[in-house]
Coordinates of C-alpha atoms and ligand atoms in Angstrom, one line a residue:
M1 CA 10.1 -14.1 -15.0
P2 CA 6.9 -16.2 -15.3
P3 CA 4.0 -15.1 -13.1
T4 CA 3.5 -16.9 -9.8
E5 CA 0.0 -18.0 -8.9
L6 CA -0.9 -15.8 -5.9
H7 CA -3.1 -16.9 -3.0
P8 CA -5.1 -19.7 -4.6
S9 CA -7.5 -19.4 -1.6
V10 CA -8.3 -15.7 -2.2
D11 CA -11.8 -15.0 -3.5
R12 CA -11.0 -12.8 -6.5
S13 CA -14.6 -12.3 -7.4
R14 CA -14.8 -9.7 -4.6
F15 CA -12.2 -7.5 -6.2
R16 CA -13.3 -4.5 -8.3
T17 CA -11.5 -2.0 -10.5
E18 CA -14.3 0.6 -10.2
P19 CA -16.0 2.0 -7.1
P20 CA -19.2 0.0 -6.3
P21 CA -22.5 2.0 -6.5
E22 CA -23.1 1.4 -2.8
L23 CA -19.9 3.2 -1.9
L24 CA -20.8 6.2 -4.1
A25 CA -24.3 6.3 -2.5
A26 CA -23.0 6.1 1.1
I27 CA -20.7 9.0 0.4
Q28 CA -23.4 11.1 -1.3
E29 CA -25.8 10.5 1.6
A30 CA -23.3 11.1 4.5
R31 CA -22.5 14.5 6.0
T32 CA -20.1 13.7 8.8
V33 CA -17.4 11.1 7.9
L34 CA -14.8 9.6 10.1
C35 CA -11.7 8.9 7.8
I36 CA -9.0 6.5 9.0
S37 CA -5.8 5.0 7.7
H38 CA -3.2 2.6 9.1
V39 CA -0.9 2.6 12.1
G40 CA 2.7 3.4 11.3
P41 CA 1.5 5.5 8.3
D42 CA 3.4 5.5 5.0
G43 CA 3.0 7.9 2.1
D44 CA 0.0 6.1 0.7
A45 CA -1.7 6.2 4.1
I46 CA -1.1 9.9 4.6
G47 CA -1.9 10.8 0.9
S48 CA -5.1 8.7 0.7
L49 CA -6.3 10.0 4.1
T50 CA -5.7 13.7 3.4
G51 CA -6.8 13.2 -0.2
L52 CA -10.1 11.7 1.0
G53 CA -10.5 14.7 3.3
W54 CA -10.1 17.1 0.4
L55 CA -12.5 15.1 -1.8
L56 CA -15.2 15.0 0.9
Q57 CA -14.7 18.7 1.6
A58 CA -15.2 19.4 -2.2
L59 CA -18.5 17.6 -1.9
G60 CA -19.6 19.7 1.0
K61 CA -19.1 17.0 3.7
A62 CA -17.6 17.4 7.1
P63 CA -14.7 14.9 7.3
T64 CA -12.6 14.0 10.5
L65 CA -9.2 12.6 9.6
A66 CA -7.8 10.2 12.2
L67 CA -4.6 8.2 12.7
A68 CA -3.4 6.1 15.6
D69 CA 0.2 7.4 15.2
P70 CA 1.7 10.8 14.6
V71 CA 2.5 11.9 11.0
P72 CA 6.2 11.3 10.3
E73 CA 8.1 14.5 9.7
D74 CA 8.8 13.6 6.1
F75 CA 5.1 14.0 5.3
H76 CA 4.6 17.4 6.9
F77 CA 4.6 18.9 3.5
V78 CA 1.4 17.1 2.6
P79 CA -1.5 19.6 2.5
G80 CA -4.1 18.9 5.2
Q81 CA -1.9 16.6 7.3
E82 CA -2.1 19.2 10.1
R83 CA -5.8 18.4 10.4
I84 CA -5.2 14.7 11.3
V85 CA -6.2 13.9 14.9
G86 CA -5.2 11.1 17.2
P87 CA -7.5 8.7 19.1
D88 CA -8.4 11.5 21.6
G89 CA -9.8 13.6 18.7
V90 CA -12.3 11.0 17.5
G91 CA -15.9 11.4 18.6
P92 CA -18.5 8.7 19.1
V93 CA -21.0 9.5 16.3
Y94 CA -20.6 10.0 12.5
D95 CA -22.8 9.2 9.5
L96 CA -20.1 7.0 7.9
A97 CA -16.6 5.7 8.5
I98 CA -14.1 5.2 5.6
C99 CA -10.9 3.3 6.1
V100 CA -8.2 3.7 3.5
D101 CA -5.0 1.6 2.7
A102 CA -5.6 -0.9 5.6
S103 CA -6.0 -4.6 5.1
S104 CA -7.5 -5.6 8.4
P105 CA -9.3 -3.9 11.3
D106 CA -6.3 -4.1 13.7
R107 CA -4.4 -1.8 11.3
M108 CA -6.7 1.1 12.3
G109 CA -5.4 0.9 15.9
P110 CA -7.3 2.6 18.7
V111 CA -8.9 5.4 16.5
Y112 CA -11.6 2.9 15.5
R113 CA -13.6 1.9 18.6
P114 CA -15.9 -1.0 17.6
Q115 CA -18.1 -0.6 20.7
V116 CA -19.3 2.8 19.5
H117 CA -18.3 3.1 15.9
S118 CA -20.0 -0.1 14.7
R119 CA -23.3 1.8 15.1
F120 CA -22.7 3.4 11.7
P121 CA -21.4 1.8 8.5
L122 CA -17.7 1.3 7.8
A123 CA -16.5 1.5 4.2
V124 CA -13.1 -0.1 3.2
I125 CA -11.1 1.3 0.3
D126 CA -7.9 -0.7 -0.1
H127 CA -5.5 -2.3 -2.6
H128 CA -3.9 -5.1 -0.4
V129 CA -4.5 -8.6 -1.8
T130 CA -4.7 -9.8 1.8
N131 CA -7.7 -7.5 2.6
T132 CA -10.1 -9.3 5.0
F133 CA -13.3 -7.4 4.0
F134 CA -13.9 -6.1 7.5
G135 CA -16.5 -3.4 6.9
Q136 CA -20.0 -3.2 5.5
I137 CA -19.1 -1.6 2.2
H138 CA -15.9 -2.7 0.3
W139 CA -13.9 -1.5 -2.6
V140 CA -10.7 -3.7 -2.8
D141 CA -8.6 -3.5 -5.9
P142 CA -5.2 -5.3 -5.7
S143 CA -4.5 -4.3 -9.3
A144 CA -4.2 -0.7 -8.1
A145 CA -0.6 0.3 -7.4
A146 CA -1.7 2.6 -4.5
T147 CA -4.9 3.5 -2.6
C148 CA -4.3 7.0 -3.9
Q149 CA -4.8 5.6 -7.5
M150 CA -8.2 4.3 -6.4
L151 CA -9.1 7.7 -4.8
A152 CA -8.3 9.4 -8.1
T153 CA -10.8 7.1 -9.8
L154 CA -13.3 7.8 -6.9
A155 CA -12.9 11.6 -7.3
Q156 CA -13.6 11.3 -11.1
A157 CA -16.7 9.1 -10.4
L158 CA -17.9 11.9 -8.0
D159 CA -17.0 14.7 -10.4
V160 CA -14.4 16.2 -8.1
P161 CA -11.5 17.7 -10.2
L162 CA -8.0 16.3 -9.6
A163 CA -6.5 19.7 -8.8
G164 CA -5.0 21.7 -6.0
P165 CA -4.3 20.1 -2.6
L166 CA -6.2 16.9 -3.6
A167 CA -3.7 16.4 -6.5
E168 CA -0.7 16.9 -4.3
C169 CA -2.0 14.4 -1.7
L170 CA -2.8 11.7 -4.3
L171 CA 0.5 12.0 -6.2
T172 CA 2.3 11.5 -2.8
G173 CA 0.8 8.0 -2.4
L174 CA 1.4 7.1 -6.1
V175 CA 5.1 8.1 -5.8
T176 CA 5.8 6.4 -2.5
D177 CA 3.9 3.1 -3.1
T178 CA 5.5 2.7 -6.5
L179 CA 9.0 3.8 -5.2
G180 CA 9.0 6.5 -7.8
F181 CA 7.2 4.6 -10.6
R182 CA 9.6 1.7 -10.4
T183 CA 7.6 -1.2 -9.0
S184 CA 6.3 -4.0 -11.3
N185 CA 2.7 -2.8 -10.7
T186 CA 3.4 0.6 -12.2
D187 CA 1.0 0.4 -15.2
T188 CA -0.3 3.0 -17.7
R189 CA -3.2 3.9 -15.3
V190 CA -0.6 5.1 -12.8
L191 CA 1.3 7.1 -15.3
A192 CA -1.8 8.6 -16.8
T193 CA -3.1 9.5 -13.3
A194 CA 0.3 11.0 -12.4
I195 CA 0.1 13.3 -15.5
Q196 CA -3.4 14.4 -14.6
L197 CA -2.3 15.2 -11.0
M198 CA 0.7 17.1 -12.2
E199 CA -1.6 19.0 -14.7
G200 CA -3.7 19.7 -11.6
G201 CA -0.8 21.4 -9.9
A202 CA 0.9 18.5 -8.0
D203 CA 4.7 19.1 -7.6
L204 CA 6.3 15.7 -8.5
N205 CA 9.8 17.1 -7.9
Q206 CA 9.0 18.2 -4.3
I207 CA 7.2 14.9 -3.5
V208 CA 10.2 12.7 -4.8
N209 CA 12.7 14.8 -2.9
M210 CA 10.7 14.9 0.3
T211 CA 9.7 11.2 0.4
L212 CA 12.3 9.1 -1.5
R213 CA 15.6 11.0 -1.4
R214 CA 15.9 12.0 2.2
R215 CA 16.8 10.2 5.4
P216 CA 18.1 11.4 8.8
F217 CA 21.8 10.8 9.6
A218 CA 20.7 8.7 12.6
M219 CA 19.2 6.2 10.1
V220 CA 22.5 5.7 8.3
R221 CA 24.2 5.3 11.7
L222 CA 21.6 2.6 12.5
W223 CA 22.3 0.8 9.2
S224 CA 26.0 0.9 10.0
M225 CA 25.3 -0.8 13.3
V226 CA 23.1 -3.6 12.1
L227 CA 24.6 -4.4 8.7
P228 CA 27.7 -6.2 10.1
T229 CA 25.4 -9.1 11.0
V230 CA 23.5 -9.2 7.7
T231 CA 22.9 -12.9 6.8
L232 CA 22.1 -14.5 3.4
E233 CA 21.0 -18.1 3.3
E234 CA 19.1 -19.9 0.6
G235 CA 18.2 -16.8 -1.3
V236 CA 16.8 -15.0 1.8
I237 CA 18.7 -12.0 3.2
W238 CA 17.9 -10.5 6.6
V239 CA 19.0 -8.2 9.4
V240 CA 17.9 -7.9 13.0
I241 CA 17.5 -4.4 14.5
R242 CA 17.6 -4.4 18.4
Q243 CA 15.8 -1.7 20.3
S244 CA 19.0 -0.8 22.0
Q245 CA 20.7 -0.2 18.6
R246 CA 17.8 2.0 17.5
E247 CA 18.1 4.0 20.7
A248 CA 21.9 4.3 20.5
A249 CA 21.6 5.5 16.9
G250 CA 19.0 8.1 17.9
V251 CA 16.3 6.9 15.4
P252 CA 12.8 7.8 16.5
E253 CA 10.4 4.9 17.2
N254 CA 8.0 5.7 14.3
A255 CA 10.7 5.8 11.6
S256 CA 10.7 3.0 9.1
P257 CA 14.2 1.5 8.8
G258 CA 13.8 1.1 5.0
L259 CA 16.4 -1.6 4.9
A260 CA 14.3 -4.4 3.4
G261 CA 13.9 -2.5 0.2
F262 CA 17.7 -2.0 0.0
L263 CA 18.6 -5.6 0.8
V264 CA 16.2 -7.1 -1.8
E265 CA 18.4 -5.4 -4.5
V266 CA 21.2 -7.8 -3.5
R267 CA 21.8 -9.9 -6.6
E268 CA 22.0 -13.3 -4.8
A269 CA 18.8 -12.7 -2.8
D270 CA 15.2 -13.3 -3.9
I271 CA 13.6 -12.3 -0.6
S272 CA 14.7 -9.8 2.1
A273 CA 13.5 -9.2 5.7
T274 CA 14.2 -6.8 8.5
F275 CA 13.2 -7.8 12.1
T276 CA 12.8 -4.8 14.4
E277 CA 12.6 -5.5 18.1
R278 CA 10.2 -3.3 20.1
V279 CA 10.0 -3.4 23.9
R280 CA 6.6 -2.1 24.9
E281 CA 5.9 0.0 28.0
N282 CA 4.5 -3.0 29.8
G283 CA 7.8 -4.9 29.1
Q284 CA 6.3 -7.1 26.4
V285 CA 8.7 -7.7 23.5
E286 CA 7.5 -8.0 19.9
V287 CA 9.2 -8.1 16.5
E288 CA 8.0 -6.1 13.5
C289 CA 8.8 -8.1 10.4
S290 CA 9.1 -6.3 7.0
F291 CA 9.5 -8.4 3.8
R292 CA 10.4 -7.6 0.2
A293 CA 10.6 -9.9 -2.8
K294 CA 11.9 -9.9 -6.3
P295 CA 9.2 -10.3 -9.0
G296 CA 7.9 -13.8 -9.1
F297 CA 8.0 -14.3 -5.3
D298 CA 5.0 -13.5 -3.1
V299 CA 5.9 -12.5 0.5
S300 CA 2.3 -11.5 1.3
Q301 CA 1.5 -15.2 1.8
V302 CA 4.0 -15.5 4.6
A303 CA 3.0 -12.2 6.2
F304 CA -0.7 -13.2 6.1
A305 CA 0.0 -16.7 7.6
F306 CA 1.7 -14.9 10.5
G307 CA -1.3 -12.5 11.0
G308 CA -0.1 -9.6 8.9
G309 CA -0.6 -8.6 5.3
G310 CA 0.6 -6.7 2.4
H311 CA 1.3 -7.1 -1.3
P312 CA 3.2 -9.9 -3.2
P313 CA 6.5 -7.8 -3.3
A314 CA 6.1 -6.0 0.0
A315 CA 4.5 -7.2 3.2
G316 CA 4.8 -7.4 6.9
C317 CA 3.6 -8.7 10.2
T318 CA 4.2 -8.2 14.0
L319 CA 4.9 -11.2 16.2
P320 CA 5.1 -11.4 20.0
G321 CA 8.5 -12.6 21.4
S322 CA 12.1 -11.8 21.1
P323 CA 14.1 -11.8 17.9
D324 CA 15.8 -15.0 19.0
Q325 CA 12.4 -16.7 19.1
V326 CA 10.8 -15.1 16.1
V327 CA 13.6 -14.8 13.5
P328 CA 14.4 -18.6 13.0
Q329 CA 10.7 -19.5 12.4
V330 CA 10.0 -16.6 10.0
V331 CA 13.2 -17.1 8.0
A332 CA 12.4 -20.8 7.7
A333 CA 8.9 -19.9 6.4
L334 CA 10.4 -17.5 3.9
Q335 CA 12.9 -20.1 2.7
A336 CA 10.1 -22.7 2.4
L337 CA 8.0 -20.2 0.4
R338 CA 10.9 -19.5 -1.9
R339 CA 11.5 -23.2 -2.5
S340 CA 7.8 -23.9 -3.3
Q341 CA 7.6 -20.9 -5.6
L342 CA 10.7 -22.0 -7.4
A343 CA 9.3 -25.5 -7.7
Q344 CA 6.0 -24.2 -9.1
E345 CA 7.9 -22.2 -11.7
E346 CA 9.9 -25.2 -12.6
Q347 CA 6.7 -27.2 -13.2
A348 CA 5.0 -24.4 -15.2
Y349 CA 8.1 -23.7 -17.3
P350 CA 10.4 -26.8 -17.3
Ligands
AMP401 P1 6.5 -2.0 5.3 O1 7.5 -3.1 5.2 O2 6.3 -1.6 6.7 O3 6.8 -0.9 4.4 O4 5.1 -2.6 4.8 C1 5.0 -3.2 3.5 C2 3.6 -3.6 3.3 O5 3.1 -4.6 4.2 C3 2.6 -2.4 3.4 O6 1.6 -2.6 2.4 C4 2.0 -2.6 4.7 O7 0.6 -2.2 4.7 C5 2.0 -4.1 4.9 N1 2.2 -4.4 6.4 C6 3.3 -4.2 7.1 N2 3.2 -4.6 8.4 C7 1.9 -5.1 8.4 C8 1.2 -5.7 9.5 N3 1.7 -5.8 10.8 N4 -0.1 -6.1 9.2 C9 -0.6 -6.0 8.0 N5 0.1 -5.5 6.9 C10 1.3 -5.0 7.1
MN402 MN1 0.3 1.9 3.4
MN403 MN1 -0.8 1.4 -0.2

């Protein structure tokens, strides 16, 4: 499959494969550090947040680890996750804030309060191509398969050994963001780092079993309820998940349906989407959109255009409105993107 030109508008000159000196200096000078990752945390969010905590602790710093949402049960094995606090556990004053694995400030949710927290610097460490450079210090590397991969490089730059709990945390993010070393961005750096982390004591077998090979029965019940209406049109396959269906199946609110990754494996599809309806406490309805693409197609462009973000093969956004309002326009955008990427490919390789 020929490569697709990604985000012609992105300023690639700001991306770095090594930690910039100003990040290393800010970490060395700080004592108290507020560490944050993204709402609806996945394995890379949990792994990079707890990994950063162990790294800072090894340097004699005092980290506070914060997340807007609770840690999903599947990640309760990650060492240090029990130290993660919610918005109420975050104080007003630190020497430095570091945000990991989040592409835009809204992804931090209410744990970052700009009114008070903008009085000290915010450093951003992330691998999303859609990153908006929202801090004062940035290290953004979309060539990294996971933020945990970047933290392994950071630990080495700061002479912190990749061993013990730090190794377990970082291997968790490597495994989950690469779907068990299967995504197209799984390069030799990832495999070499995984070997180092395993040599440092990380348990690959446990991580794979806990994160990739387990799901609650309620989730399978939900799949059985929504799959009868799965639709495939013009190379785009999608399902809608109503809140009433999620509740009837008994799936907790913070659980990721994981269906987009399954649907993109359908042979006739190039792009998949799940549309999950959420009715907020104030009655407002929104739709969480989750996209996946086969190699050569870039769904991060559509997610970014709708105010979200992500990676070329996996991206998402949240839109106000009911599924009836949201789904037709997003599906149309995904189909238009697919047509334009097929046409570009045709031009490049007639
Ligand atoms: P998911 O489909 O939830 O597994 O997310 C796939 C990718 O898209 C991840 O890298 C997320 O960080 C990103 N993503 C998902 N939803 C959003 C959103 N609302 N805003 C920004 N990025 C998102
Ligand atoms: Mn993530
Ligand atoms: Mn990630």
